[in-house]
Amino acid sequence: MVIVIGTFQVDPADRDAFITNRSPVMSHSRQESGCITYAFTADPIESDVVILTERWTDRPSLDAHLAGLAAAPQPAATPQQLSREIFVYEADEGSKL
């Protein structure tokens, strides 16, 4: 399994629009082969942070997703991100708590 975790810093006034404008990308990504989860969500504590969470079955699926991002629906009027940090982790299938 491949896990992608990212944080985006945005103006707090733009955070909801930032997430809403990514709905088409989330929907498109969730239909891709190998996608388990894909979501942009608001941080419940930091009003200027959006969290990206992705899980993919394997690295080739993630690589195909990354290669196809240019063809995916793009947000029309995207609020500007002030910064972003994204990490990719290789993991086993995990276990339920």
mmCIF file of N, CA and C in Angstrom:
data_model
loop_
_atom_site.group_PDB
_atom_site.id
_atom_site.type_symbol
_atom_site.label_atom_id
_atom_site.label_comp_id
_atom_site.label_asym_id
_atom_site.label_seq_id
_atom_site.Cartn_x
_atom_site.Cartn_y
_atom_site.Cartn_z
ATOM 1 N N MET A 1 0.848 -1.171 0.000
ATOM 2 C CA MET A 1 0.000 0.000 0.000
ATOM 3 C C MET A 1 0.899 1.241 0.000
ATOM 4 N N VAL A 2 0.407 2.288 -0.645
ATOM 5 C CA VAL A 2 1.114 3.560 -0.681
ATOM 6 C C VAL A 2 0.201 4.604 -0.047
ATOM 7 N N ILE A 3 0.773 5.389 0.858
ATOM 8 C CA ILE A 3 0.024 6.420 1.571
ATOM 9 C C ILE A 3 0.640 7.769 1.229
ATOM 10 N N VAL A 4 -0.210 8.712 0.876
ATOM 11 C CA VAL A 4 0.226 10.074 0.593
ATOM 12 C C VAL A 4 -0.447 10.973 1.621
ATOM 13 N N ILE A 5 0.360 11.768 2.314
ATOM 14 C CA ILE A 5 -0.165 12.722 3.295
ATOM 15 C C ILE A 5 0.417 14.090 2.960
ATOM 16 N N GLY A 6 -0.462 15.075 2.866
ATOM 17 C CA GLY A 6 0.004 16.413 2.559
ATOM 18 C C GLY A 6 -0.737 17.459 3.352
ATOM 19 N N THR A 7 -0.103 18.610 3.491
ATOM 20 C CA THR A 7 -0.759 19.763 4.100
ATOM 21 C C THR A 7 -0.585 20.955 3.172
ATOM 22 N N PHE A 8 -1.641 21.732 3.052
ATOM 23 C CA PHE A 8 -1.657 22.946 2.254
ATOM 24 C C PHE A 8 -2.011 24.089 3.187
ATOM 25 N N GLN A 9 -1.250 25.149 3.132
ATOM 26 C CA GLN A 9 -1.594 26.339 3.897
ATOM 27 C C GLN A 9 -2.309 27.290 2.952
ATOM 28 N N VAL A 10 -3.463 27.769 3.384
ATOM 29 C CA VAL A 10 -4.271 28.696 2.590
ATOM 30 C C VAL A 10 -4.766 29.819 3.501
ATOM 31 N N ASP A 11 -5.241 30.878 2.904
ATOM 32 C CA ASP A 11 -5.870 31.935 3.689
ATOM 33 C C ASP A 11 -7.110 31.331 4.345
ATOM 34 N N PRO A 12 -7.300 31.510 5.648
ATOM 35 C CA PRO A 12 -8.468 30.926 6.314
ATOM 36 C C PRO A 12 -9.791 31.288 5.634
ATOM 37 N N ALA A 13 -9.885 32.465 5.065
ATOM 38 C CA ALA A 13 -11.118 32.883 4.382
ATOM 39 C C ALA A 13 -11.349 32.088 3.098
ATOM 40 N N ASP A 14 -10.296 31.485 2.554
ATOM 41 C CA ASP A 14 -10.393 30.732 1.302
ATOM 42 C C ASP A 14 -10.443 29.219 1.491
ATOM 43 N N ARG A 15 -10.322 28.752 2.723
ATOM 44 C CA ARG A 15 -10.166 27.309 2.942
ATOM 45 C C ARG A 15 -11.337 26.496 2.399
ATOM 46 N N ASP A 16 -12.561 26.874 2.685
ATOM 47 C CA ASP A 16 -13.710 26.092 2.207
ATOM 48 C C ASP A 16 -13.768 26.071 0.686
ATOM 49 N N ALA A 17 -13.479 27.210 0.057
ATOM 50 C CA ALA A 17 -13.478 27.269 -1.411
ATOM 51 C C ALA A 17 -12.346 26.421 -1.979
ATOM 52 N N PHE A 18 -11.209 26.414 -1.323
ATOM 53 C CA PHE A 18 -10.071 25.599 -1.752
ATOM 54 C C PHE A 18 -10.481 24.125 -1.804
ATOM 55 N N ILE A 19 -11.159 23.664 -0.756
ATOM 56 C CA ILE A 19 -11.595 22.263 -0.688
ATOM 57 C C ILE A 19 -12.709 22.002 -1.709
ATOM 58 N N THR A 20 -13.705 22.865 -1.758
ATOM 59 C CA THR A 20 -14.831 22.693 -2.687
ATOM 60 C C THR A 20 -14.347 22.635 -4.133
ATOM 61 N N ASN A 21 -13.400 23.476 -4.475
ATOM 62 C CA ASN A 21 -12.888 23.503 -5.843
ATOM 63 C C ASN A 21 -12.115 22.243 -6.206
ATOM 64 N N ARG A 22 -11.762 21.459 -5.238
ATOM 65 C CA ARG A 22 -11.059 20.208 -5.502
ATOM 66 C C ARG A 22 -11.987 18.998 -5.549
ATOM 67 N N SER A 23 -13.268 19.218 -5.373
ATOM 68 C CA SER A 23 -14.230 18.112 -5.437
ATOM 69 C C SER A 23 -14.157 17.342 -6.748
ATOM 70 N N PRO A 24 -14.068 18.011 -7.916
ATOM 71 C CA PRO A 24 -13.957 17.234 -9.160
ATOM 72 C C PRO A 24 -12.692 16.377 -9.206
ATOM 73 N N VAL A 25 -11.589 16.900 -8.697
ATOM 74 C CA VAL A 25 -10.337 16.127 -8.665
ATOM 75 C C VAL A 25 -10.491 14.929 -7.735
ATOM 76 N N MET A 26 -11.131 15.146 -6.578
ATOM 77 C CA MET A 26 -11.337 14.033 -5.642
ATOM 78 C C MET A 26 -12.208 12.955 -6.287
ATOM 79 N N SER A 27 -13.310 13.365 -6.907
ATOM 80 C CA SER A 27 -14.203 12.394 -7.546
ATOM 81 C C SER A 27 -13.492 11.630 -8.650
ATOM 82 N N HIS A 28 -12.747 12.339 -9.483
ATOM 83 C CA HIS A 28 -12.011 11.704 -10.576
ATOM 84 C C HIS A 28 -10.979 10.716 -10.027
ATOM 85 N N SER A 29 -10.219 11.143 -9.036
ATOM 86 C CA SER A 29 -9.161 10.291 -8.470
ATOM 87 C C SER A 29 -9.734 9.034 -7.838
ATOM 88 N N ARG A 30 -10.868 9.162 -7.164
ATOM 89 C CA ARG A 30 -11.479 8.006 -6.502
ATOM 90 C C ARG A 30 -11.938 6.934 -7.485
ATOM 91 N N GLN A 31 -12.107 7.308 -8.750
ATOM 92 C CA GLN A 31 -12.509 6.350 -9.782
ATOM 93 C C GLN A 31 -11.316 5.658 -10.431
ATOM 94 N N GLU A 32 -10.119 6.127 -10.138
ATOM 95 C CA GLU A 32 -8.928 5.564 -10.765
ATOM 96 C C GLU A 32 -8.596 4.191 -10.190
ATOM 97 N N SER A 33 -8.046 3.354 -11.036
ATOM 98 C CA SER A 33 -7.631 2.023 -10.617
ATOM 99 C C SER A 33 -6.582 2.132 -9.512
ATOM 100 N N GLY A 34 -6.806 1.410 -8.434
ATOM 101 C CA GLY A 34 -5.851 1.377 -7.333
ATOM 102 C C GLY A 34 -6.082 2.400 -6.247
ATOM 103 N N CYS A 35 -7.018 3.330 -6.456
ATOM 104 C CA CYS A 35 -7.287 4.337 -5.429
ATOM 105 C C CYS A 35 -8.179 3.742 -4.339
ATOM 106 N N ILE A 36 -7.730 3.846 -3.115
ATOM 107 C CA ILE A 36 -8.518 3.378 -1.967
ATOM 108 C C ILE A 36 -9.228 4.562 -1.316
ATOM 109 N N THR A 37 -8.488 5.635 -1.048
ATOM 110 C CA THR A 37 -9.074 6.866 -0.514
ATOM 111 C C THR A 37 -8.346 8.062 -1.111
ATOM 112 N N TYR A 38 -9.073 9.162 -1.242
ATOM 113 C CA TYR A 38 -8.490 10.396 -1.758
ATOM 114 C C TYR A 38 -9.351 11.538 -1.241
ATOM 115 N N ALA A 39 -8.796 12.380 -0.372
ATOM 116 C CA ALA A 39 -9.612 13.454 0.203
ATOM 117 C C ALA A 39 -8.783 14.661 0.602
ATOM 118 N N PHE A 40 -9.339 15.834 0.317
ATOM 119 C CA PHE A 40 -8.863 17.086 0.879
ATOM 120 C C PHE A 40 -9.839 17.419 2.003
ATOM 121 N N THR A 41 -9.346 17.679 3.203
ATOM 122 C CA THR A 41 -10.213 17.982 4.334
ATOM 123 C C THR A 41 -9.654 19.154 5.135
ATOM 124 N N ALA A 42 -10.544 19.834 5.833
ATOM 125 C CA ALA A 42 -10.146 20.957 6.682
ATOM 126 C C ALA A 42 -9.539 20.436 7.976
ATOM 127 N N ASP A 43 -8.425 21.022 8.381
ATOM 128 C CA ASP A 43 -7.851 20.703 9.690
ATOM 129 C C ASP A 43 -8.812 21.254 10.747
ATOM 130 N N PRO A 44 -9.191 20.458 11.744
ATOM 131 C CA PRO A 44 -10.172 20.931 12.725
ATOM 132 C C PRO A 44 -9.628 21.956 13.722
ATOM 133 N N ILE A 45 -8.310 22.125 13.776
ATOM 134 C CA ILE A 45 -7.704 23.059 14.737
ATOM 135 C C ILE A 45 -7.135 24.298 14.046
ATOM 136 N N GLU A 46 -6.370 24.076 12.983
ATOM 137 C CA GLU A 46 -5.693 25.169 12.269
ATOM 138 C C GLU A 46 -6.576 25.653 11.119
ATOM 139 N N SER A 47 -7.065 26.877 11.195
ATOM 140 C CA SER A 47 -8.020 27.383 10.208
ATOM 141 C C SER A 47 -7.405 27.678 8.844
ATOM 142 N N ASP A 48 -6.078 27.614 8.752
ATOM 143 C CA ASP A 48 -5.420 27.880 7.473
ATOM 144 C C ASP A 48 -4.806 26.630 6.853
ATOM 145 N N VAL A 49 -5.197 25.449 7.342
ATOM 146 C CA VAL A 49 -4.594 24.201 6.875
ATOM 147 C C VAL A 49 -5.640 23.276 6.259
ATOM 148 N N VAL A 50 -5.275 22.732 5.097
ATOM 149 C CA VAL A 50 -6.062 21.695 4.416
ATOM 150 C C VAL A 50 -5.179 20.453 4.364
ATOM 151 N N ILE A 51 -5.767 19.308 4.676
ATOM 152 C CA ILE A 51 -5.030 18.045 4.718
ATOM 153 C C ILE A 51 -5.408 17.196 3.506
ATOM 154 N N LEU A 52 -4.397 16.679 2.825
ATOM 155 C CA LEU A 52 -4.587 15.740 1.724
ATOM 156 C C LEU A 52 -4.253 14.347 2.239
ATOM 157 N N THR A 53 -5.180 13.409 2.043
ATOM 158 C CA THR A 53 -4.965 12.019 2.431
ATOM 159 C C THR A 53 -5.295 11.135 1.243
ATOM 160 N N GLU A 54 -4.337 10.310 0.857
ATOM 161 C CA GLU A 54 -4.537 9.365 -0.239
ATOM 162 C C GLU A 54 -4.019 7.996 0.193
ATOM 163 N N ARG A 55 -4.708 6.950 -0.252
ATOM 164 C CA ARG A 55 -4.201 5.579 -0.113
ATOM 165 C C ARG A 55 -4.363 4.893 -1.453
ATOM 166 N N TRP A 56 -3.294 4.241 -1.901
ATOM 167 C CA TRP A 56 -3.273 3.537 -3.181
ATOM 168 C C TRP A 56 -2.833 2.106 -2.941
ATOM 169 N N THR A 57 -3.326 1.193 -3.776
ATOM 170 C CA THR A 57 -2.978 -0.219 -3.608
ATOM 171 C C THR A 57 -1.499 -0.480 -3.832
ATOM 172 N N ASP A 58 -0.890 0.308 -4.754
ATOM 173 C CA ASP A 58 0.527 0.076 -5.072
ATOM 174 C C ASP A 58 1.117 1.313 -5.738
ATOM 175 N N ARG A 59 2.423 1.325 -5.867
ATOM 176 C CA ARG A 59 3.123 2.472 -6.444
ATOM 177 C C ARG A 59 2.790 2.687 -7.925
ATOM 178 N N PRO A 60 2.661 1.627 -8.745
ATOM 179 C CA PRO A 60 2.279 1.877 -10.136
ATOM 180 C C PRO A 60 0.930 2.610 -10.262
ATOM 181 N N SER A 61 -0.014 2.317 -9.376
ATOM 182 C CA SER A 61 -1.307 3.016 -9.412
ATOM 183 C C SER A 61 -1.130 4.492 -9.076
ATOM 184 N N LEU A 62 -0.323 4.789 -8.068
ATOM 185 C CA LEU A 62 -0.051 6.185 -7.728
ATOM 186 C C LEU A 62 0.677 6.879 -8.873
ATOM 187 N N ASP A 63 1.655 6.210 -9.451
ATOM 188 C CA ASP A 63 2.404 6.806 -10.559
ATOM 189 C C ASP A 63 1.484 7.119 -11.744
ATOM 190 N N ALA A 64 0.549 6.222 -12.038
ATOM 191 C CA ALA A 64 -0.410 6.464 -13.123
ATOM 192 C C ALA A 64 -1.288 7.667 -12.788
ATOM 193 N N HIS A 65 -1.700 7.760 -11.531
ATOM 194 C CA HIS A 65 -2.494 8.910 -11.079
ATOM 195 C C HIS A 65 -1.714 10.206 -11.271
ATOM 196 N N LEU A 66 -0.471 10.226 -10.837
ATOM 197 C CA LEU A 66 0.350 11.429 -10.960
ATOM 198 C C LEU A 66 0.552 11.818 -12.421
ATOM 199 N N ALA A 67 0.749 10.831 -13.264
ATOM 200 C CA ALA A 67 0.937 11.100 -14.693
ATOM 201 C C ALA A 67 -0.341 11.655 -15.318
ATOM 202 N N GLY A 68 -1.488 11.241 -14.793
ATOM 203 C CA GLY A 68 -2.757 11.673 -15.358
ATOM 204 C C GLY A 68 -3.351 12.922 -14.735
ATOM 205 N N LEU A 69 -2.700 13.493 -13.741
ATOM 206 C CA LEU A 69 -3.270 14.673 -13.080
ATOM 207 C C LEU A 69 -3.541 15.820 -14.053
ATOM 208 N N ALA A 70 -2.708 15.969 -15.048
ATOM 209 C CA ALA A 70 -2.913 17.056 -16.010
ATOM 210 C C ALA A 70 -4.216 16.882 -16.788
ATOM 211 N N ALA A 71 -4.657 15.628 -16.964
ATOM 212 C CA ALA A 71 -5.888 15.354 -17.704
ATOM 213 C C ALA A 71 -7.121 15.387 -16.805
ATOM 214 N N ALA A 72 -6.925 15.407 -15.492
ATOM 215 C CA ALA A 72 -8.049 15.391 -14.557
ATOM 216 C C ALA A 72 -8.757 16.741 -14.546
ATOM 217 N N PRO A 73 -10.030 16.752 -14.135
ATOM 218 C CA PRO A 73 -10.729 18.033 -14.015
ATOM 219 C C PRO A 73 -9.959 18.962 -13.077
ATOM 220 N N GLN A 74 -9.784 20.181 -13.497
ATOM 221 C CA GLN A 74 -9.043 21.156 -12.696
ATOM 222 C C GLN A 74 -9.992 22.171 -12.082
ATOM 223 N N PRO A 75 -9.699 22.608 -10.872
ATOM 224 C CA PRO A 75 -10.524 23.646 -10.254
ATOM 225 C C PRO A 75 -10.557 24.897 -11.127
ATOM 226 N N ALA A 76 -11.738 25.490 -11.274
ATOM 227 C CA ALA A 76 -11.894 26.661 -12.136
ATOM 228 C C ALA A 76 -11.206 27.893 -11.548
ATOM 229 N N ALA A 77 -11.645 28.340 -10.409
ATOM 230 C CA ALA A 77 -11.077 29.529 -9.772
ATOM 231 C C ALA A 77 -10.456 29.104 -8.450
ATOM 232 N N THR A 78 -9.255 28.636 -8.527
ATOM 233 C CA THR A 78 -8.608 28.068 -7.354
ATOM 234 C C THR A 78 -8.107 29.143 -6.405
ATOM 235 N N PRO A 79 -8.544 29.129 -5.145
ATOM 236 C CA PRO A 79 -7.888 29.993 -4.172
ATOM 237 C C PRO A 79 -6.413 29.584 -4.065
ATOM 238 N N GLN A 80 -5.586 30.549 -3.908
ATOM 239 C CA GLN A 80 -4.146 30.313 -3.889
ATOM 240 C C GLN A 80 -3.714 29.566 -2.640
ATOM 241 N N GLN A 81 -2.830 28.596 -2.842
ATOM 242 C CA GLN A 81 -2.189 27.942 -1.702
ATOM 243 C C GLN A 81 -0.962 28.766 -1.347
ATOM 244 N N LEU A 82 -0.730 28.959 -0.058
ATOM 245 C CA LEU A 82 0.423 29.727 0.390
ATOM 246 C C LEU A 82 1.660 28.839 0.483
ATOM 247 N N SER A 83 1.434 27.577 0.819
ATOM 248 C CA SER A 83 2.522 26.601 0.850
ATOM 249 C C SER A 83 1.918 25.212 0.834
ATOM 250 N N ARG A 84 2.766 24.228 0.547
ATOM 251 C CA ARG A 84 2.305 22.844 0.594
ATOM 252 C C ARG A 84 3.490 21.948 0.912
ATOM 253 N N GLU A 85 3.163 20.811 1.516
ATOM 254 C CA GLU A 85 4.162 19.799 1.843
ATOM 255 C C GLU A 85 3.473 18.448 1.698
ATOM 256 N N ILE A 86 4.028 17.592 0.837
ATOM 257 C CA ILE A 86 3.400 16.300 0.557
ATOM 258 C C ILE A 86 4.453 15.209 0.691
ATOM 259 N N PHE A 87 4.090 14.136 1.394
ATOM 260 C CA PHE A 87 4.980 13.002 1.595
ATOM 261 C C PHE A 87 4.325 11.722 1.099
ATOM 262 N N VAL A 88 5.138 10.809 0.580
ATOM 263 C CA VAL A 88 4.678 9.501 0.118
ATOM 264 C C VAL A 88 5.330 8.450 1.012
ATOM 265 N N TYR A 89 4.536 7.491 1.466
ATOM 266 C CA TYR A 89 5.009 6.426 2.349
ATOM 267 C C TYR A 89 4.644 5.073 1.748
ATOM 268 N N GLU A 90 5.570 4.164 1.756
ATOM 269 C CA GLU A 90 5.309 2.761 1.392
ATOM 270 C C GLU A 90 4.941 2.052 2.701
ATOM 271 N N ALA A 91 3.882 1.267 2.669
ATOM 272 C CA ALA A 91 3.425 0.606 3.903
ATOM 273 C C ALA A 91 2.887 -0.777 3.570
ATOM 274 N N ASP A 92 2.728 -1.595 4.613
ATOM 275 C CA ASP A 92 2.053 -2.863 4.401
ATOM 276 C C ASP A 92 0.550 -2.598 4.432
ATOM 277 N N GLU A 93 -0.250 -3.628 4.446
ATOM 278 C CA GLU A 93 -1.703 -3.451 4.413
ATOM 279 C C GLU A 93 -2.268 -2.949 5.737
ATOM 280 N N GLY A 94 -1.449 -2.911 6.774
ATOM 281 C CA GLY A 94 -1.899 -2.432 8.065
ATOM 282 C C GLY A 94 -2.842 -3.396 8.748
ATOM 283 N N SER A 95 -3.313 -3.000 9.909
ATOM 284 C CA SER A 95 -4.290 -3.802 10.649
ATOM 285 C C SER A 95 -5.236 -2.852 11.351
ATOM 286 N N LYS A 96 -6.471 -3.298 11.548
ATOM 287 C CA LYS A 96 -7.476 -2.464 12.217
ATOM 288 C C LYS A 96 -7.170 -2.390 13.698
ATOM 289 N N LEU A 97 -7.441 -1.224 14.266
ATOM 290 C CA LEU A 97 -7.272 -1.050 15.722
ATOM 291 C C LEU A 97 -8.537 -1.465 16.434
#
